[in-house]
């Protein structure tokens, strides 16, 4: 990945406390996995931002390299990679997601 792509990704990650790289937007997810993440965050009443990777091939590929994670969506909390849909579902079901978000957003 070139330095321009890395810089753009880092800027996006740092532009909001919770950033989701997904297919589509939070108002119109374009895949089931992205929709799962949106529904989980909405159910927690959490404010978050999204970036539609379908709109930018460089970011779509670059975020996979950046996080060393092969799939979309990808969720970042205060600059830290949390995971994708399956991990968020697990964390949500165990209560760990709400706790981690509350702690991070309070600090």
Coordinates of C-alpha atoms in Angstrom, one line a residue, residues 29-81:
X29 CA -25.9 -1.0 4.0
X30 CA -25.1 -3.0 0.8
X31 CA -24.4 -6.4 2.4
X32 CA -25.7 -8.4 5.3
X33 CA -22.5 -8.3 7.3
X34 CA -22.4 -4.5 7.1
X35 CA -26.0 -4.4 8.1
X36 CA -25.3 -6.6 11.1
X37 CA -22.7 -4.1 12.4
X38 CA -25.0 -1.1 11.7
X39 CA -27.9 -2.8 13.6
X40 CA -25.6 -3.7 16.6
X41 CA -24.3 -0.1 16.9
X42 CA -27.7 1.4 16.5
X43 CA -29.2 -0.9 19.1
X44 CA -26.5 0.3 21.6
X45 CA -27.5 3.9 20.7
X46 CA -23.9 4.6 19.7
X47 CA -22.9 7.4 17.4
X48 CA -20.6 6.2 14.6
X49 CA -19.4 7.2 11.2
X50 CA -19.0 5.0 8.1
X51 CA -17.0 4.9 4.9
X52 CA -18.4 3.1 1.9
X53 CA -15.5 1.0 0.5
X54 CA -17.5 0.4 -2.7
X55 CA -16.9 4.1 -3.5
X56 CA -13.1 3.8 -3.4
X57 CA -11.2 0.7 -4.6
X58 CA -7.9 1.9 -3.1
X59 CA -9.4 2.2 0.4
X60 CA -11.4 -1.0 -0.1
X61 CA -8.1 -3.0 -0.7
X62 CA -5.9 -0.8 1.5
X63 CA -8.0 -1.2 4.7
X64 CA -7.6 -5.0 4.4
X65 CA -3.8 -4.6 4.3
X66 CA -3.8 -1.9 7.0
X67 CA -5.7 -4.1 9.5
X68 CA -4.3 -7.4 8.3
X69 CA -8.0 -8.5 8.2
X70 CA -9.4 -9.9 4.9
X71 CA -13.0 -9.0 5.1
X72 CA -15.4 -6.0 5.2
X73 CA -16.9 -4.5 7.4
X74 CA -14.2 -3.4 9.7
X75 CA -14.9 -1.5 12.9
X76 CA -12.4 0.9 14.6
X77 CA -12.9 2.3 18.1
X78 CA -10.7 5.3 19.0
X79 CA -8.1 4.2 16.4
X80 CA -8.1 0.5 17.5
X81 CA -9.3 -2.2 15.2

